[in-house]
mmCIF file of C-alpha atoms and ligand atoms in Angstrom:
data_model
loop_
_atom_site.group_PDB
_atom_site.id
_atom_site.type_symbol
_atom_site.label_atom_id
_atom_site.label_comp_id
_atom_site.label_asym_id
_atom_site.label_seq_id
_atom_site.Cartn_x
_atom_site.Cartn_y
_atom_site.Cartn_z
ATOM 1 C CA UNK A 1 -13.240 12.431 29.224
ATOM 2 C CA UNK A 2 -10.396 13.290 31.411
ATOM 3 C CA UNK A 3 -6.757 14.165 31.159
ATOM 4 C CA UNK A 4 -4.901 11.092 32.280
ATOM 5 C CA UNK A 5 -1.532 9.932 33.675
ATOM 6 C CA UNK A 6 0.378 7.193 31.804
ATOM 7 C CA UNK A 7 -0.483 4.936 34.731
ATOM 8 C CA UNK A 8 -4.172 5.673 34.579
ATOM 9 C CA UNK A 9 -4.136 5.220 30.630
ATOM 10 C CA UNK A 10 -2.375 1.978 30.866
ATOM 11 C CA UNK A 11 -5.026 0.734 33.367
ATOM 12 C CA UNK A 12 -7.909 1.872 31.296
ATOM 13 C CA UNK A 13 -6.306 0.005 28.207
ATOM 14 C CA UNK A 14 -5.931 -3.139 30.281
ATOM 15 C CA UNK A 15 -9.652 -2.748 31.280
ATOM 16 C CA UNK A 16 -10.634 -2.578 27.552
ATOM 17 C CA UNK A 17 -11.253 1.104 27.257
ATOM 18 C CA UNK A 18 -9.968 3.532 24.641
ATOM 19 C CA UNK A 19 -7.458 6.366 25.455
ATOM 20 C CA UNK A 20 -5.771 9.106 23.252
ATOM 21 C CA UNK A 21 -1.930 9.390 23.631
ATOM 22 C CA UNK A 22 0.616 11.497 21.858
ATOM 23 C CA UNK A 23 3.132 9.997 19.412
ATOM 24 C CA UNK A 24 5.796 11.859 17.481
ATOM 25 C CA UNK A 25 3.510 11.987 14.399
ATOM 26 C CA UNK A 26 0.058 12.795 15.534
ATOM 27 C CA UNK A 27 -2.139 11.788 18.575
ATOM 28 C CA UNK A 28 -3.458 8.138 18.452
ATOM 29 C CA UNK A 29 -6.736 6.693 19.894
ATOM 30 C CA UNK A 30 -5.539 3.501 21.404
ATOM 31 C CA UNK A 31 -7.142 0.261 22.417
ATOM 32 C CA UNK A 32 -5.909 -3.242 23.234
ATOM 33 C CA UNK A 33 -5.407 -4.814 19.799
ATOM 34 C CA UNK A 34 -6.198 -8.260 21.053
ATOM 35 C CA UNK A 35 -9.565 -7.143 22.357
ATOM 36 C CA UNK A 36 -12.447 -7.138 19.777
ATOM 37 C CA UNK A 37 -14.666 -4.778 21.917
ATOM 38 C CA UNK A 38 -11.927 -2.261 22.625
ATOM 39 C CA UNK A 39 -11.103 -2.178 18.765
ATOM 40 C CA UNK A 40 -14.770 -1.708 17.896
ATOM 41 C CA UNK A 41 -14.919 0.975 20.427
ATOM 42 C CA UNK A 42 -12.184 2.958 18.554
ATOM 43 C CA UNK A 43 -14.138 2.591 15.269
ATOM 44 C CA UNK A 44 -17.223 3.891 16.876
ATOM 45 C CA UNK A 45 -15.576 6.842 18.672
ATOM 46 C CA UNK A 46 -13.985 7.926 15.360
ATOM 47 C CA UNK A 47 -17.015 7.213 13.109
ATOM 48 C CA UNK A 48 -14.480 5.187 10.948
ATOM 49 C CA UNK A 49 -15.571 2.799 8.289
ATOM 50 C CA UNK A 50 -14.853 -0.764 9.484
ATOM 51 C CA UNK A 51 -12.962 -1.786 6.236
ATOM 52 C CA UNK A 52 -10.136 0.633 7.049
ATOM 53 C CA UNK A 53 -7.499 -1.249 9.129
ATOM 54 C CA UNK A 54 -5.702 0.253 12.235
ATOM 55 C CA UNK A 55 -1.952 0.543 12.869
ATOM 56 C CA UNK A 56 -0.645 -1.504 15.782
ATOM 57 C CA UNK A 57 1.929 0.010 18.027
ATOM 58 C CA UNK A 58 4.302 -1.975 19.883
ATOM 59 C CA UNK A 59 7.486 -1.295 22.194
ATOM 60 C CA UNK A 60 10.041 -3.160 20.391
ATOM 61 C CA UNK A 61 11.040 -5.153 17.265
ATOM 62 C CA UNK A 62 10.659 -8.176 19.274
ATOM 63 C CA UNK A 63 7.081 -7.414 20.035
ATOM 64 C CA UNK A 64 6.432 -6.723 16.361
ATOM 65 C CA UNK A 65 7.815 -10.318 15.383
ATOM 66 C CA UNK A 66 5.468 -11.835 17.912
ATOM 67 C CA UNK A 67 2.603 -10.344 15.811
ATOM 68 C CA UNK A 68 3.990 -10.619 12.168
ATOM 69 C CA UNK A 69 5.488 -13.543 10.261
ATOM 70 C CA UNK A 70 7.561 -14.518 7.345
ATOM 71 C CA UNK A 71 9.784 -11.463 7.746
ATOM 72 C CA UNK A 72 12.489 -10.895 5.073
ATOM 73 C CA UNK A 73 15.853 -9.170 5.435
ATOM 74 C CA UNK A 74 14.689 -5.703 4.279
ATOM 75 C CA UNK A 75 11.673 -5.575 6.651
ATOM 76 C CA UNK A 76 14.046 -6.528 9.487
ATOM 77 C CA UNK A 77 16.462 -3.937 8.409
ATOM 78 C CA UNK A 78 13.856 -1.199 8.149
ATOM 79 C CA UNK A 79 12.715 -2.063 11.816
ATOM 80 C CA UNK A 80 16.408 -1.658 12.922
ATOM 81 C CA UNK A 81 17.078 1.486 11.008
ATOM 82 C CA UNK A 82 13.801 3.415 11.417
ATOM 83 C CA UNK A 83 12.305 2.297 14.835
ATOM 84 C CA UNK A 84 11.411 3.705 16.892
ATOM 85 C CA UNK A 85 10.073 6.382 14.445
ATOM 86 C CA UNK A 86 7.489 7.343 12.015
ATOM 87 C CA UNK A 87 7.662 4.217 9.601
ATOM 88 C CA UNK A 88 4.539 1.794 9.630
ATOM 89 C CA UNK A 89 5.535 -1.526 7.970
ATOM 90 C CA UNK A 90 2.736 -3.731 6.543
ATOM 91 C CA UNK A 91 3.496 -7.362 7.284
ATOM 92 C CA UNK A 92 1.701 -10.692 7.146
ATOM 93 C CA UNK A 93 -0.090 -11.155 10.300
ATOM 94 C CA UNK A 94 0.014 -14.241 12.628
ATOM 95 C CA UNK A 95 -3.530 -15.785 12.796
ATOM 96 C CA UNK A 96 -5.328 -15.364 16.018
ATOM 97 C CA UNK A 97 -2.899 -12.914 17.745
ATOM 98 C CA UNK A 98 -4.887 -9.782 17.184
ATOM 99 C CA UNK A 99 -8.651 -9.011 17.119
ATOM 100 C CA UNK A 100 -9.870 -9.478 13.510
ATOM 101 C CA UNK A 101 -11.401 -6.012 13.443
ATOM 102 C CA UNK A 102 -7.887 -4.457 13.612
ATOM 103 C CA UNK A 103 -6.932 -5.593 10.122
ATOM 104 C CA UNK A 104 -10.305 -5.312 8.757
ATOM 105 C CA UNK A 105 -10.180 -8.862 7.464
ATOM 106 C CA UNK A 106 -6.851 -8.440 5.686
ATOM 107 C CA UNK A 107 -3.967 -11.129 6.242
ATOM 108 C CA UNK A 108 -1.579 -8.146 6.678
ATOM 109 C CA UNK A 109 -1.068 -5.671 9.600
ATOM 110 C CA UNK A 110 0.642 -2.326 9.638
ATOM 111 C CA UNK A 111 3.047 -2.055 12.708
ATOM 112 C CA UNK A 112 5.209 0.578 14.146
ATOM 113 C CA UNK A 113 7.255 1.508 17.275
ATOM 114 C CA UNK A 114 6.603 5.112 18.081
ATOM 115 C CA UNK A 115 9.475 7.204 19.328
ATOM 116 C CA UNK A 116 7.410 9.600 21.498
ATOM 117 C CA UNK A 117 8.638 8.994 25.148
ATOM 118 C CA UNK A 118 5.132 8.960 26.459
ATOM 119 C CA UNK A 119 3.843 6.544 23.865
ATOM 120 C CA UNK A 120 6.903 4.212 24.639
ATOM 121 C CA UNK A 121 6.298 4.540 28.308
ATOM 122 C CA UNK A 122 2.469 3.719 27.782
ATOM 123 C CA UNK A 123 3.448 0.723 25.748
ATOM 124 C CA UNK A 124 5.901 -0.552 28.349
ATOM 125 C CA UNK A 125 3.497 -0.011 31.267
ATOM 126 C CA UNK A 126 0.523 -1.784 29.704
ATOM 127 C CA UNK A 127 2.505 -4.414 27.949
ATOM 128 C CA UNK A 128 -0.251 -4.657 25.186
ATOM 129 C CA UNK A 129 -0.025 -4.198 21.447
ATOM 130 C CA UNK A 130 -2.027 -0.957 21.083
ATOM 131 C CA UNK A 131 -4.239 -0.450 17.924
ATOM 132 C CA UNK A 132 -4.386 3.280 17.323
ATOM 133 C CA UNK A 133 -5.605 5.280 14.325
ATOM 134 C CA UNK A 134 -5.266 9.005 14.450
ATOM 135 C CA UNK A 135 -7.396 10.388 17.343
ATOM 136 C CA UNK A 136 -9.729 12.604 15.240
ATOM 137 C CA UNK A 137 -13.239 12.130 14.183
ATOM 138 C CA UNK A 138 -13.139 10.287 10.707
ATOM 139 C CA UNK A 139 -12.493 12.787 7.875
ATOM 140 C CA UNK A 140 -11.216 15.601 10.154
ATOM 141 C CA UNK A 141 -7.608 16.739 10.277
ATOM 142 C CA UNK A 142 -5.541 14.541 12.501
ATOM 143 C CA UNK A 143 -4.888 15.873 16.038
ATOM 144 C CA UNK A 144 -1.488 17.254 16.709
ATOM 145 C CA UNK A 145 -2.267 18.582 20.309
ATOM 146 C CA UNK A 146 -4.363 16.995 23.233
ATOM 147 C CA UNK A 147 -6.876 19.817 22.872
ATOM 148 C CA UNK A 148 -7.531 18.773 19.230
ATOM 149 C CA UNK A 149 -8.545 15.323 20.617
ATOM 150 C CA UNK A 150 -10.674 16.825 23.303
ATOM 151 C CA UNK A 151 -12.484 19.011 20.657
ATOM 152 C CA UNK A 152 -13.157 15.906 18.371
ATOM 153 C CA UNK A 153 -13.676 13.092 20.691
ATOM 154 C CA UNK A 154 -14.382 14.713 24.114
ATOM 155 C CA UNK A 155 -17.188 12.559 25.719
ATOM 156 C CA UNK A 156 -16.563 9.582 23.472
ATOM 157 C CA UNK A 157 -13.353 8.081 24.962
ATOM 158 C CA UNK A 158 -12.034 7.373 28.450
ATOM 159 C CA UNK A 159 -9.297 10.010 28.384
ATOM 160 C CA UNK A 160 -6.217 11.602 26.772
ATOM 161 C CA UNK A 161 -2.689 11.866 27.896
ATOM 162 C CA UNK A 162 -1.213 15.413 27.230
ATOM 163 C CA UNK A 163 2.085 15.213 25.699
ATOM 164 C CA UNK A 164 2.220 18.667 24.110
ATOM 165 C CA UNK A 165 2.323 19.350 20.421
ATOM 166 C CA UNK A 166 3.514 16.606 18.089
ATOM 167 C CA UNK A 167 6.943 16.957 16.535
ATOM 168 C CA UNK A 168 6.129 15.678 13.059
ATOM 169 C CA UNK A 169 2.604 16.901 12.715
ATOM 170 C CA UNK A 170 1.362 14.435 10.108
ATOM 171 C CA UNK A 171 1.111 10.656 10.089
ATOM 172 C CA UNK A 172 3.798 7.821 9.588
ATOM 173 C CA UNK A 173 5.106 6.597 6.318
ATOM 174 C CA UNK A 174 3.077 3.326 5.492
ATOM 175 C CA UNK A 175 5.294 0.970 3.391
ATOM 176 C CA UNK A 176 5.176 -2.633 2.069
ATOM 177 C CA UNK A 177 8.148 -4.531 0.811
ATOM 178 C CA UNK A 178 7.148 -6.200 -2.529
ATOM 179 C CA UNK A 179 9.838 -8.296 -4.486
ATOM 180 C CA UNK A 180 12.722 -6.578 -2.644
ATOM 181 C CA UNK A 181 11.265 -2.991 -3.404
ATOM 182 C CA UNK A 182 9.833 -0.650 -0.953
ATOM 183 C CA UNK A 183 6.386 0.528 -1.895
ATOM 184 C CA UNK A 184 5.292 3.635 -0.113
ATOM 185 C CA UNK A 185 1.382 3.278 0.337
ATOM 186 C CA UNK A 186 1.220 6.522 2.305
ATOM 187 C CA UNK A 187 3.933 9.165 2.446
ATOM 188 C CA UNK A 188 4.659 10.597 5.952
ATOM 189 C CA UNK A 189 7.172 11.271 8.608
ATOM 190 C CA UNK A 190 10.107 9.239 7.070
ATOM 191 C CA UNK A 191 10.879 10.546 3.642
ATOM 192 C CA UNK A 192 11.559 8.509 0.427
ATOM 193 C CA UNK A 193 14.988 10.279 0.355
ATOM 194 C CA UNK A 194 15.874 8.727 3.855
ATOM 195 C CA UNK A 195 14.954 5.148 2.449
ATOM 196 C CA UNK A 196 16.989 5.711 -0.838
ATOM 197 C CA UNK A 197 19.858 6.968 1.272
ATOM 198 C CA UNK A 198 20.168 3.416 2.769
ATOM 199 C CA UNK A 199 20.430 2.044 -0.678
ATOM 200 C CA UNK A 200 16.898 0.691 -0.864
ATOM 201 C CA UNK A 201 14.842 0.844 -4.065
ATOM 202 C CA UNK A 202 11.792 2.674 -2.998
ATOM 203 C CA UNK A 203 8.716 4.139 -4.967
ATOM 204 C CA UNK A 204 5.550 6.034 -4.117
ATOM 205 C CA UNK A 205 2.882 3.764 -5.523
ATOM 206 C CA UNK A 206 0.459 6.884 -6.270
ATOM 207 C CA UNK A 207 -1.115 4.983 -9.202
ATOM 208 C CA UNK A 208 -2.249 2.296 -6.689
ATOM 209 C CA UNK A 209 -4.360 4.823 -4.839
ATOM 210 C CA UNK A 210 -6.886 4.748 -7.757
ATOM 211 C CA UNK A 211 -6.583 1.299 -8.966
ATOM 212 C CA UNK A 212 -8.015 -1.914 -7.708
ATOM 213 C CA UNK A 213 -4.692 -3.653 -7.824
ATOM 214 C CA UNK A 214 -3.150 -4.709 -4.333
ATOM 215 C CA UNK A 215 -1.236 -4.064 -2.277
ATOM 216 C CA UNK A 216 -2.762 -0.546 -1.363
ATOM 217 C CA UNK A 217 -3.685 1.207 1.834
ATOM 218 C CA UNK A 218 -7.371 0.968 2.344
ATOM 219 C CA UNK A 219 -7.494 4.367 4.001
ATOM 220 C CA UNK A 220 -6.458 6.254 0.912
ATOM 221 C CA UNK A 221 -9.813 6.005 -0.682
ATOM 222 C CA UNK A 222 -11.633 7.871 1.919
ATOM 223 C CA UNK A 223 -12.104 11.758 2.157
ATOM 224 C CA UNK A 224 -9.485 13.009 4.641
ATOM 225 C CA UNK A 225 -8.273 15.862 6.644
ATOM 226 C CA UNK A 226 -10.872 18.144 5.215
ATOM 227 C CA UNK A 227 -11.636 21.601 6.705
ATOM 228 C CA UNK A 228 -15.098 22.945 6.439
ATOM 229 C CA UNK A 229 -13.844 25.722 4.036
ATOM 230 C CA UNK A 230 -13.632 25.346 0.215
ATOM 231 C CA UNK A 231 -9.956 24.980 -0.360
ATOM 232 C CA UNK A 232 -7.837 25.474 -3.456
ATOM 233 C CA UNK A 233 -4.063 24.747 -3.754
ATOM 234 C CA UNK A 234 -2.036 27.044 -5.844
ATOM 235 C CA UNK A 235 0.983 25.548 -7.329
ATOM 236 C CA UNK A 236 3.611 28.230 -8.316
ATOM 237 C CA UNK A 237 5.382 26.596 -11.244
ATOM 238 C CA UNK A 238 8.426 28.525 -10.499
ATOM 239 C CA UNK A 239 8.265 28.619 -6.685
ATOM 240 C CA UNK A 240 7.879 32.116 -5.361
ATOM 241 C CA UNK A 241 7.123 34.792 -7.745
ATOM 242 C CA UNK A 242 5.875 38.403 -7.685
ATOM 243 C CA UNK A 243 2.926 37.473 -10.128
ATOM 244 C CA UNK A 244 1.524 34.953 -7.631
ATOM 245 C CA UNK A 245 1.466 37.682 -4.862
ATOM 246 C CA UNK A 246 -0.504 40.149 -7.050
ATOM 247 C CA UNK A 247 -3.069 37.313 -8.187
ATOM 248 C CA UNK A 248 -3.650 36.411 -4.679
ATOM 249 C CA UNK A 249 -4.369 39.946 -3.491
ATOM 250 C CA UNK A 250 -6.762 40.276 -6.420
ATOM 251 C CA UNK A 251 -8.427 36.926 -5.672
ATOM 252 C CA UNK A 252 -8.981 37.726 -1.981
ATOM 253 C CA UNK A 253 -10.555 41.042 -2.871
ATOM 254 C CA UNK A 254 -13.013 39.171 -5.312
ATOM 255 C CA UNK A 255 -13.970 36.629 -2.741
ATOM 256 C CA UNK A 256 -14.540 39.290 0.039
ATOM 257 C CA UNK A 257 -17.012 40.939 -2.348
ATOM 258 C CA UNK A 258 -18.907 37.730 -2.053
ATOM 259 C CA UNK A 259 -19.001 37.868 1.672
ATOM 260 C CA UNK A 260 -16.440 34.985 2.208
ATOM 261 C CA UNK A 261 -14.149 34.774 5.096
ATOM 262 C CA UNK A 262 -10.847 33.994 3.573
ATOM 263 C CA UNK A 263 -7.653 32.473 5.013
ATOM 264 C CA UNK A 264 -4.300 31.978 3.146
ATOM 265 C CA UNK A 265 -1.631 29.517 3.880
ATOM 266 C CA UNK A 266 1.665 30.842 2.393
ATOM 267 C CA UNK A 267 5.197 30.115 2.345
ATOM 268 C CA UNK A 268 7.178 32.844 4.165
ATOM 269 C CA UNK A 269 8.611 34.561 0.968
ATOM 270 C CA UNK A 270 5.085 34.889 -0.547
ATOM 271 C CA UNK A 271 3.642 35.824 3.009
ATOM 272 C CA UNK A 272 6.001 38.693 3.279
ATOM 273 C CA UNK A 273 5.570 39.984 -0.172
ATOM 274 C CA UNK A 274 1.738 39.892 0.038
ATOM 275 C CA UNK A 275 1.969 41.631 3.429
ATOM 276 C CA UNK A 276 -1.206 41.971 5.477
ATOM 277 C CA UNK A 277 -4.608 41.836 3.693
ATOM 278 C CA UNK A 278 -7.524 43.532 5.306
ATOM 279 C CA UNK A 279 -9.898 40.825 6.810
ATOM 280 C CA UNK A 280 -7.806 37.999 5.481
ATOM 281 C CA UNK A 281 -6.447 35.450 7.929
ATOM 282 C CA UNK A 282 -2.804 34.896 6.984
ATOM 283 C CA UNK A 283 -0.810 31.780 8.065
ATOM 284 C CA UNK A 284 2.891 31.314 7.365
ATOM 285 C CA UNK A 285 3.976 27.833 6.232
ATOM 286 C CA UNK A 286 7.768 28.781 6.853
ATOM 287 C CA UNK A 287 10.594 28.283 4.605
ATOM 288 C CA UNK A 288 9.544 26.574 1.398
ATOM 289 C CA UNK A 289 12.966 24.732 1.366
ATOM 290 C CA UNK A 290 12.122 23.291 4.684
ATOM 291 C CA UNK A 291 8.566 21.834 4.155
ATOM 292 C CA UNK A 292 8.855 19.929 7.481
ATOM 293 C CA UNK A 293 7.696 23.250 8.988
ATOM 294 C CA UNK A 294 4.604 23.342 6.795
ATOM 295 C CA UNK A 295 3.921 19.655 7.462
ATOM 296 C CA UNK A 296 4.208 20.317 11.311
ATOM 297 C CA UNK A 297 1.620 23.192 11.098
ATOM 298 C CA UNK A 298 -0.900 22.124 8.571
ATOM 299 C CA UNK A 299 -3.442 20.212 10.524
ATOM 300 C CA UNK A 300 -3.326 22.781 13.331
ATOM 301 C CA UNK A 301 -3.979 25.749 10.841
ATOM 302 C CA UNK A 302 -6.918 23.768 9.166
ATOM 303 C CA UNK A 303 -8.526 23.319 12.656
ATOM 304 C CA UNK A 304 -7.970 27.022 13.498
ATOM 305 C CA UNK A 305 -9.559 27.867 10.093
ATOM 306 C CA UNK A 306 -12.751 25.757 11.174
ATOM 307 C CA UNK A 307 -12.851 27.381 14.489
ATOM 308 C CA UNK A 308 -12.672 30.874 13.081
ATOM 309 C CA UNK A 309 -15.448 30.178 10.581
ATOM 310 C CA UNK A 310 -13.240 30.526 7.489
ATOM 311 C CA UNK A 311 -15.320 29.762 4.309
ATOM 312 C CA UNK A 312 -12.413 29.851 1.705
ATOM 313 C CA UNK A 313 -8.829 28.814 1.976
ATOM 314 C CA UNK A 314 -6.080 29.473 -0.617
ATOM 315 C CA UNK A 315 -3.105 27.345 0.333
ATOM 316 C CA UNK A 316 0.381 27.435 -1.490
ATOM 317 C CA UNK A 317 1.827 24.113 -2.608
ATOM 318 C CA UNK A 318 5.585 23.242 -2.759
ATOM 319 C CA UNK A 319 7.685 20.725 -4.597
ATOM 320 C CA UNK A 320 7.340 17.104 -3.548
ATOM 321 C CA UNK A 321 10.731 16.649 -2.239
ATOM 322 C CA UNK A 322 11.680 15.572 1.358
ATOM 323 C CA UNK A 323 8.778 16.267 3.753
ATOM 324 C CA UNK A 324 7.141 18.254 0.787
ATOM 325 C CA UNK A 325 5.731 14.823 -0.592
ATOM 326 C CA UNK A 326 3.753 14.143 2.613
ATOM 327 C CA UNK A 327 2.783 17.805 2.992
ATOM 328 C CA UNK A 328 1.500 17.960 -0.607
ATOM 329 C CA UNK A 329 -0.358 14.731 -0.241
ATOM 330 C CA UNK A 330 -2.347 15.889 2.870
ATOM 331 C CA UNK A 331 -2.863 19.375 1.426
ATOM 332 C CA UNK A 332 -4.265 17.985 -1.849
ATOM 333 C CA UNK A 333 -6.621 15.572 0.073
ATOM 334 C CA UNK A 334 -7.863 18.355 2.209
ATOM 335 C CA UNK A 335 -8.680 20.357 -0.798
ATOM 336 C CA UNK A 336 -10.480 17.485 -2.555
ATOM 337 C CA UNK A 337 -7.609 17.925 -5.149
ATOM 338 C CA UNK A 338 -8.614 21.284 -6.321
ATOM 339 C CA UNK A 339 -5.597 23.038 -7.509
ATOM 340 C CA UNK A 340 -4.488 25.735 -9.831
ATOM 341 C CA UNK A 341 -1.220 26.217 -11.554
ATOM 342 C CA UNK A 342 -0.141 29.933 -11.172
HETATM 343 O O1 LIG B 1 1.270 8.262 12.455
HETATM 344 C C1 LIG B 1 0.466 7.343 12.181
HETATM 345 O O2 LIG B 1 0.490 6.464 11.567
HETATM 346 C C2 LIG B 1 -0.838 7.517 13.340
HETATM 347 C C3 LIG B 1 -0.256 7.331 14.805
HETATM 348 C C4 LIG B 1 -1.315 7.509 15.758
HETATM 349 O O3 LIG B 1 0.521 6.274 14.781
HETATM 350 N N1 LIG B 1 -1.712 6.519 12.997
HETATM 351 C C5 LIG B 1 -2.512 6.619 11.926
HETATM 352 O O4 LIG B 1 -3.493 5.676 11.722
HETATM 353 O O5 LIG B 1 -2.322 7.490 11.041
HETATM 354 P P1 LIG B 1 -4.747 5.701 10.661
HETATM 355 O O6 LIG B 1 -5.537 4.613 11.124
HETATM 356 O O7 LIG B 1 -5.195 7.132 10.744
HETATM 357 O O8 LIG B 1 -3.959 5.361 9.381
HETATM 358 C C6 LIG B 1 -3.555 4.063 8.993
HETATM 359 C C7 LIG B 1 -3.188 3.907 7.555
HETATM 360 C C8 LIG B 1 -4.471 3.989 6.846
HETATM 361 O O9 LIG B 1 -4.310 4.586 5.594
HETATM 362 C C9 LIG B 1 -4.712 2.371 6.542
HETATM 363 O O10 LIG B 1 -5.486 2.180 5.454
HETATM 364 C C10 LIG B 1 -3.348 1.904 6.564
HETATM 365 O O11 LIG B 1 -2.524 2.766 7.408
HETATM 366 N N2 LIG B 1 -3.139 0.578 6.807
HETATM 367 C C11 LIG B 1 -3.382 0.014 7.904
HETATM 368 N N3 LIG B 1 -3.180 -1.413 7.815
HETATM 369 C C12 LIG B 1 -2.878 -1.628 6.557
HETATM 370 C C13 LIG B 1 -2.772 -2.915 5.947
HETATM 371 N N4 LIG B 1 -2.714 -4.063 6.478
HETATM 372 N N5 LIG B 1 -2.485 -2.763 4.420
HETATM 373 C C14 LIG B 1 -2.297 -1.652 3.856
HETATM 374 N N6 LIG B 1 -2.537 -0.245 4.617
HETATM 375 C C15 LIG B 1 -2.964 -0.381 5.850
HETATM 376 MG MG1 LIG B 2 -6.031 8.945 10.363
#
């Protein structure tokens, strides 16, 4: 694998190869969405199950309309209001425009226009719709730096464009408009509050994650974002409190007796109260009232824990407001939904 310029990456995509590139959410592993072999190469490089469809990235609303059909007013407004940006809209797909592998046999496709200048430049240079899931090995935390991509996919892909660390740090919000209502299939960079602020009806269809009813996001049934360590999410029922800090100290000491290597991911107020604990790796998630910081750093922290051989992680949860909804969604998935109310 090599570090690539936008021009070299565009040429590789046109030649049917796969390249990773930065977006404002996470790094994507791109391939020509019309080319079945290129799309298959994405699934292979990631080790991704073939029934989990890919998001298609385009440079403009017009390019999206060339792929999707039967758009309603709300869908068009969402494009105008939130693109370029971290909103993926699931739409009926025109037949024969994309390789069938992209949609995993569904009659819909998730599309977005990314806002990262490098991603936009790449789309404008190659003039292709780019199918791109997150550029991690399947099941690992998504990559938020080019080095993360290199660590996971190294020799498996043609190259990566280094665009620095991603702004948002976790994936886009996946929505589908159903009977005039916005269903959030996966919470992400665009918050439910932002959608509601425009006067839309929007709901997070959490219950669909476990039911067989459609529409749902096929990806939600797979294990995701998991670090190697056992992880438990602590949910302070009253936000920060002194008791939580005491409990944490005791718990860390107990685990250390068992020879575990422990890491704690804590909001700044808890972090400061607990202070340094001997032989415990401490990460600050920032201000609990600004969960976008925690969302930004989560995947990078989990990767650091893997590199440092951490065997046990205690992570603090927060309320599901604003960016807190997507943060908690990823945190709970990473922990296999192991949580403790404290
Ligand atoms: O921020 C992002 O969305 C990143 C960057 C690279 O754009 N991409 C990303 O792709 O996260 P991926 O493949 O890791 O996640 C795509 C999600 C999956 O949960 C998938 O099931 C869902 O979108 N999805 C894709 N097409 C769908 C469809 N037609 N209907 C329902 N869900 C769909
Ligand atoms: Mg992914």
